[in-house]
PDB file of C-alpha atoms in Angstrom:
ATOM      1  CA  UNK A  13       0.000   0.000   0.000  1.00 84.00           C
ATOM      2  CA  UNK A  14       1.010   3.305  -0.648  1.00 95.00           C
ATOM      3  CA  UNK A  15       1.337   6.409   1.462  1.00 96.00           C
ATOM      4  CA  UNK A  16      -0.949   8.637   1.379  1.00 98.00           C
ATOM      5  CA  UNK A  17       1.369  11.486   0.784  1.00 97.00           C
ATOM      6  CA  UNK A  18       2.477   9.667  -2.063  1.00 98.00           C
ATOM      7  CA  UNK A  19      -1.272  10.109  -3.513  1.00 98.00           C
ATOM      8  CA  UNK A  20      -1.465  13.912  -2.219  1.00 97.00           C
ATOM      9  CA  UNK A  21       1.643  14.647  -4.233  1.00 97.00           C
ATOM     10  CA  UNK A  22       0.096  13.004  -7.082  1.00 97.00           C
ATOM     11  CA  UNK A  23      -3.059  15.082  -7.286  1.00 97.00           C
ATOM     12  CA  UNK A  24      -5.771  12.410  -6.559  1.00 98.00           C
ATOM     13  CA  UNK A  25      -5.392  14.102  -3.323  1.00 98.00           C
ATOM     14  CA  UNK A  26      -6.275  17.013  -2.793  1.00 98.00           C
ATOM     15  CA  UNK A  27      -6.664  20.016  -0.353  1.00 98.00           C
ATOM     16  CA  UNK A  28      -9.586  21.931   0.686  1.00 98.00           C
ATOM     17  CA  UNK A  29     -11.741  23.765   2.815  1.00 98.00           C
ATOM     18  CA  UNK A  30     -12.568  21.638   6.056  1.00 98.00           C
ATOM     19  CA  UNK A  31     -16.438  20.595   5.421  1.00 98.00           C
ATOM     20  CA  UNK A  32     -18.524  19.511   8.551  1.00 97.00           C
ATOM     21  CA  UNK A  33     -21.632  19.892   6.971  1.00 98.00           C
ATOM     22  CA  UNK A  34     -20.567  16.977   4.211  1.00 98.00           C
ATOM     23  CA  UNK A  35     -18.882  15.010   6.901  1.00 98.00           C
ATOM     24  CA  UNK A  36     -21.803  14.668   9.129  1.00 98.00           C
ATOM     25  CA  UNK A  37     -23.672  13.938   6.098  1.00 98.00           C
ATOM     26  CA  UNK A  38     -21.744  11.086   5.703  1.00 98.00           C
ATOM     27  CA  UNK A  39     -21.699  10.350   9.199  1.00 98.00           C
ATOM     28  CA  UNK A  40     -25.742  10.084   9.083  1.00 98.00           C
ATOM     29  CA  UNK A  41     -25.499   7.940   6.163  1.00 98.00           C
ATOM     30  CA  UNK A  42     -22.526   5.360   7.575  1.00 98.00           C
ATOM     31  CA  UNK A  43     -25.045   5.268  11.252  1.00 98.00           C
ATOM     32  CA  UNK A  44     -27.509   4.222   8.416  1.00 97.00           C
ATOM     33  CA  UNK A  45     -25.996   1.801   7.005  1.00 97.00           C
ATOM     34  CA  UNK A  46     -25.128  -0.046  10.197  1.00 98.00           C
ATOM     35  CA  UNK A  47     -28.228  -0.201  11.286  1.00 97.00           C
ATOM     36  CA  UNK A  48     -30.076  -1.683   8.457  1.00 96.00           C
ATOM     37  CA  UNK A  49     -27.219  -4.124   8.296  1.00 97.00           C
ATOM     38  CA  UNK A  50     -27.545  -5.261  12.004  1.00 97.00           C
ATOM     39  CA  UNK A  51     -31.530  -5.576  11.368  1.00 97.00           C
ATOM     40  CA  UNK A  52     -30.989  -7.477   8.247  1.00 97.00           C
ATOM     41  CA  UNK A  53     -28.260  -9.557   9.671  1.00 97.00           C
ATOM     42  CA  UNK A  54     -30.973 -10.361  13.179  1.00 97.00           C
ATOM     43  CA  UNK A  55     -33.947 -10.837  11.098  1.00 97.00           C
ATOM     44  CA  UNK A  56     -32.265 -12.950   7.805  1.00 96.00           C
ATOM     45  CA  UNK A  57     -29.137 -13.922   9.031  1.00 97.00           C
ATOM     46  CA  UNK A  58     -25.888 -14.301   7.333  1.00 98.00           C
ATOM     47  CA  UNK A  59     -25.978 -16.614   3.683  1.00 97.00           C
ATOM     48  CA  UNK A  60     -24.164 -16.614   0.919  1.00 98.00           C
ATOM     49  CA  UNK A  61     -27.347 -15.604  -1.332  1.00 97.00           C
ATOM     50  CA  UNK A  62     -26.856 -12.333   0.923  1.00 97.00           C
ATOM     51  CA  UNK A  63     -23.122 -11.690   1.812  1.00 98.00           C
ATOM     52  CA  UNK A  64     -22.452  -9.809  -0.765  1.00 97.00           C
ATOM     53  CA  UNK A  65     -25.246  -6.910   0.320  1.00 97.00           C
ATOM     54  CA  UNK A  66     -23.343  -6.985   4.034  1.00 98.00           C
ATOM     55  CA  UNK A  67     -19.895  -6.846   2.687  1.00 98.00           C
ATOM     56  CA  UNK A  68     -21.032  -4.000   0.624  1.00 96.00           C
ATOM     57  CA  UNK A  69     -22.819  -2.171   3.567  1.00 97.00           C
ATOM     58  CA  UNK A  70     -19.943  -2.757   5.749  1.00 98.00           C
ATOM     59  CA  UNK A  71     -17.325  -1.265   3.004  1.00 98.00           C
ATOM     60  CA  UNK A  72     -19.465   1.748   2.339  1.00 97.00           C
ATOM     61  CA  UNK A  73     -20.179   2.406   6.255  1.00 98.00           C
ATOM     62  CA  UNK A  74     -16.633   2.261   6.854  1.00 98.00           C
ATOM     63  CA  UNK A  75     -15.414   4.260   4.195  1.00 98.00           C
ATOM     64  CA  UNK A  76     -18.391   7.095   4.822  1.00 98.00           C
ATOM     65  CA  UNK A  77     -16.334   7.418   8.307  1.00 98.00           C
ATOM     66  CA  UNK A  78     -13.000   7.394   6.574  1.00 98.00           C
ATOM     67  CA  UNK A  79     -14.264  10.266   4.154  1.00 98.00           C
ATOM     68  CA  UNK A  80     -15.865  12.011   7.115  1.00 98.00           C
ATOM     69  CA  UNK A  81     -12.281  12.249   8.356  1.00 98.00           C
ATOM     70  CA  UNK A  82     -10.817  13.162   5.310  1.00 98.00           C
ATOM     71  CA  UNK A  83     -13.632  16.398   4.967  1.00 98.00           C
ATOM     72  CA  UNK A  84     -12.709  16.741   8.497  1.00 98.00           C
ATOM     73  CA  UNK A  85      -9.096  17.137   7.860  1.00 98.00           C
ATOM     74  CA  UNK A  86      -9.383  19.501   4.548  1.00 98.00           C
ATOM     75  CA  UNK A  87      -9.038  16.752   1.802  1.00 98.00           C
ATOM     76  CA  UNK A  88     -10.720  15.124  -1.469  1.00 98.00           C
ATOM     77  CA  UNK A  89      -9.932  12.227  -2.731  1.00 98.00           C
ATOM     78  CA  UNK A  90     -10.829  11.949  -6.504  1.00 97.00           C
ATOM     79  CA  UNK A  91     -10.011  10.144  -9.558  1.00 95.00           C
ATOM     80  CA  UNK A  92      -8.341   7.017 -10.323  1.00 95.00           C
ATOM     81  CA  UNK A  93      -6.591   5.749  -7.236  1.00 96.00           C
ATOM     82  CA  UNK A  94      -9.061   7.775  -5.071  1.00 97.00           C
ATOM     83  CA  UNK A  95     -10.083   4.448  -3.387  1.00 97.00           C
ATOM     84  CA  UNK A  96      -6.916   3.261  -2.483  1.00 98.00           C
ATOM     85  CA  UNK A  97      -5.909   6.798  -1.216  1.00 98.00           C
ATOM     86  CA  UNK A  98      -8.778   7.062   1.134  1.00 98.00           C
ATOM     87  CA  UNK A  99      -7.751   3.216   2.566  1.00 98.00           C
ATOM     88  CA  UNK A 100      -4.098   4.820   2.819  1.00 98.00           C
ATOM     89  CA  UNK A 101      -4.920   7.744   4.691  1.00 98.00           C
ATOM     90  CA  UNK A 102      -5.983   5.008   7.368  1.00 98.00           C
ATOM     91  CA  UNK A 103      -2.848   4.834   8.685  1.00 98.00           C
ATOM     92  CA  UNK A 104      -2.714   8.697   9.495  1.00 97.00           C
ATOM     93  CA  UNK A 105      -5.147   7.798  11.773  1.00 97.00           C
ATOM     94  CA  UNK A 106      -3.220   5.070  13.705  1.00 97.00           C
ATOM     95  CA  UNK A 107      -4.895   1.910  12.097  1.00 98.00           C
ATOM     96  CA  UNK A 108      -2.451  -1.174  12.109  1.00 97.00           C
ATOM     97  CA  UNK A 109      -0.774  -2.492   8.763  1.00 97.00           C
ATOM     98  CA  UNK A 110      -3.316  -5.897   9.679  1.00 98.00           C
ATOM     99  CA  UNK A 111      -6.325  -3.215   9.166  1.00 98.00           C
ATOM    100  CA  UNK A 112      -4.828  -1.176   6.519  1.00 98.00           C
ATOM    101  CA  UNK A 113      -4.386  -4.159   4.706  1.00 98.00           C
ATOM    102  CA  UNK A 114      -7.550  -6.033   5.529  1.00 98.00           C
ATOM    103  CA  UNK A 115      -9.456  -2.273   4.308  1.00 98.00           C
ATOM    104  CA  UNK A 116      -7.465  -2.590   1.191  1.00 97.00           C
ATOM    105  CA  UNK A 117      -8.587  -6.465   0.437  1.00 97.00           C
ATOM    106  CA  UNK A 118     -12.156  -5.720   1.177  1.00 97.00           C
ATOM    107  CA  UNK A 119     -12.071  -2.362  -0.744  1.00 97.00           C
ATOM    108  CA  UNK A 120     -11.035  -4.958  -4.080  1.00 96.00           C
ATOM    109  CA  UNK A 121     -13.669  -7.761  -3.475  1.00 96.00           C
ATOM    110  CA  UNK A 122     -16.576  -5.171  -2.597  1.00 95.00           C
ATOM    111  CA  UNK A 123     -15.250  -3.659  -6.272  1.00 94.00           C
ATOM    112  CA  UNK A 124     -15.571  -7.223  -7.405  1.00 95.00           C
ATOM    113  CA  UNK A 125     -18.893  -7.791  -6.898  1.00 96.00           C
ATOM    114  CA  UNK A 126     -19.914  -4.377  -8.094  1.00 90.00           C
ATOM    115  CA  UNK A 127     -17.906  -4.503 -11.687  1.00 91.00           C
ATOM    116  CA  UNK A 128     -17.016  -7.961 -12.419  1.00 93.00           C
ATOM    117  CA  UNK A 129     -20.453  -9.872 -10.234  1.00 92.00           C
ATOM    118  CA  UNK A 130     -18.420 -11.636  -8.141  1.00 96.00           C
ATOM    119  CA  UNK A 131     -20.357 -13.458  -5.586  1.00 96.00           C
ATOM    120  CA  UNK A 132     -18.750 -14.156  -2.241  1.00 97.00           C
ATOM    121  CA  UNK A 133     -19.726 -16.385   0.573  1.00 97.00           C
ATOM    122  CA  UNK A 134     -21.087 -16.088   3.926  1.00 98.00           C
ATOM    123  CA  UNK A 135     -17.889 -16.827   5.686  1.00 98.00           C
ATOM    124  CA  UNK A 136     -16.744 -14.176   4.225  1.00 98.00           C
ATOM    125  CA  UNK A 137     -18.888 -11.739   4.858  1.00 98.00           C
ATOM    126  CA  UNK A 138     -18.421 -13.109   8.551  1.00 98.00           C
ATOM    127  CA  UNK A 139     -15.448 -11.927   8.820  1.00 98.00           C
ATOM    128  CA  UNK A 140     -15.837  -8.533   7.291  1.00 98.00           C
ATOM    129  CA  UNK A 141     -18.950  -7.953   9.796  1.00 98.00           C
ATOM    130  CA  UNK A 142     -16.247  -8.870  12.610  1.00 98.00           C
ATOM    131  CA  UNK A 143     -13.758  -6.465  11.227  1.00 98.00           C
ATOM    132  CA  UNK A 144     -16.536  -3.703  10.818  1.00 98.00           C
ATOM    133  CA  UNK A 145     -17.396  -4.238  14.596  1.00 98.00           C
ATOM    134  CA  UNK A 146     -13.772  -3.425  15.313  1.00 97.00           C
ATOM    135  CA  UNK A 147     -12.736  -0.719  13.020  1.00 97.00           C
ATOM    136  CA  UNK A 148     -16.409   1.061  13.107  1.00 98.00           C
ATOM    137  CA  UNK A 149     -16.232   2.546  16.533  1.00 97.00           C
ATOM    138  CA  UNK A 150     -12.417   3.501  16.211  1.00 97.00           C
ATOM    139  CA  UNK A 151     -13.599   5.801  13.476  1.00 98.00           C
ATOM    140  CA  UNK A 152     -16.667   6.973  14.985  1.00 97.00           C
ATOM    141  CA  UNK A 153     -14.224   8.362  18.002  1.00 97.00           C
ATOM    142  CA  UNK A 154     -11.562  10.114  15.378  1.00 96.00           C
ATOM    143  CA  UNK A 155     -14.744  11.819  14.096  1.00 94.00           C
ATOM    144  CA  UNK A 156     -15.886  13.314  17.428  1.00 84.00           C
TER     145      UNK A 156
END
């Protein structure tokens, strides 16, 4: 993984006026993502004809709070590479190379399924749920 200075000096980074409006938005919308996933996941459970819809909802809840930070912080991550800058700038916040790393893996399946229909399994998804549990609240307290 690179650094993400490395993408700042590249221009997919980029600096600008700190935003709380956008990154409470975002925070509203990751709080809403968790939730429907924890109802889903007590009222249907965890299957493979349905991992893919909590691996997603876990990716996009955690990466709301990592853009939160980012707006937080006065950046924008756009363009090609944008995705792998905003799993980067995880460890400016502290996260372990094991997180960083685990971000980065579910960042390319949860692109997977979305471009090339790849369908993972519910073990999977298991342990991104697990991860989520973990990494979720860590971000939620950098946001504060």
């Amino acid at each position: 993984m690179r650094s993400f200075e490395d993408y700042l000096n590249e221009g997919v980074v980029k600096t600008i006026k700190k935003d709380r409006q956008r990154a409470n938005s975002l925070v509203i919308e990751a709080e809403r993502k968790i939730s429907s996933l924890k109802e889903s996941i007590e009222k249907i459970g965890i299957r493979n004809d349905n991992a893919n819809d909590y691996i997603e909802h876990c990716y996009d809840a955690i990466m709301f709070l990592v853009r939160a930070k980012l707006f937080l912080d006065g950046y924008l991550c756009s363009g090609q590479g944008a995705h792998e800058a905003e799993v980067s700038f995880m460890a400016n916040l502290g996260f372990s190379e094991r997180d960083i790393d685990f971000a980065d893996k579910l960042r390319y399946f949860r692109n997977s399924i979305l471009y090339y229909g790849k369908q993972l399994d519910a073990e999977y998804a298991k342990k991104v749920i697990e991860f989520t549990k973990k990494i979720y609240p860590k971000l939620k307290d950098l946001i504060k």
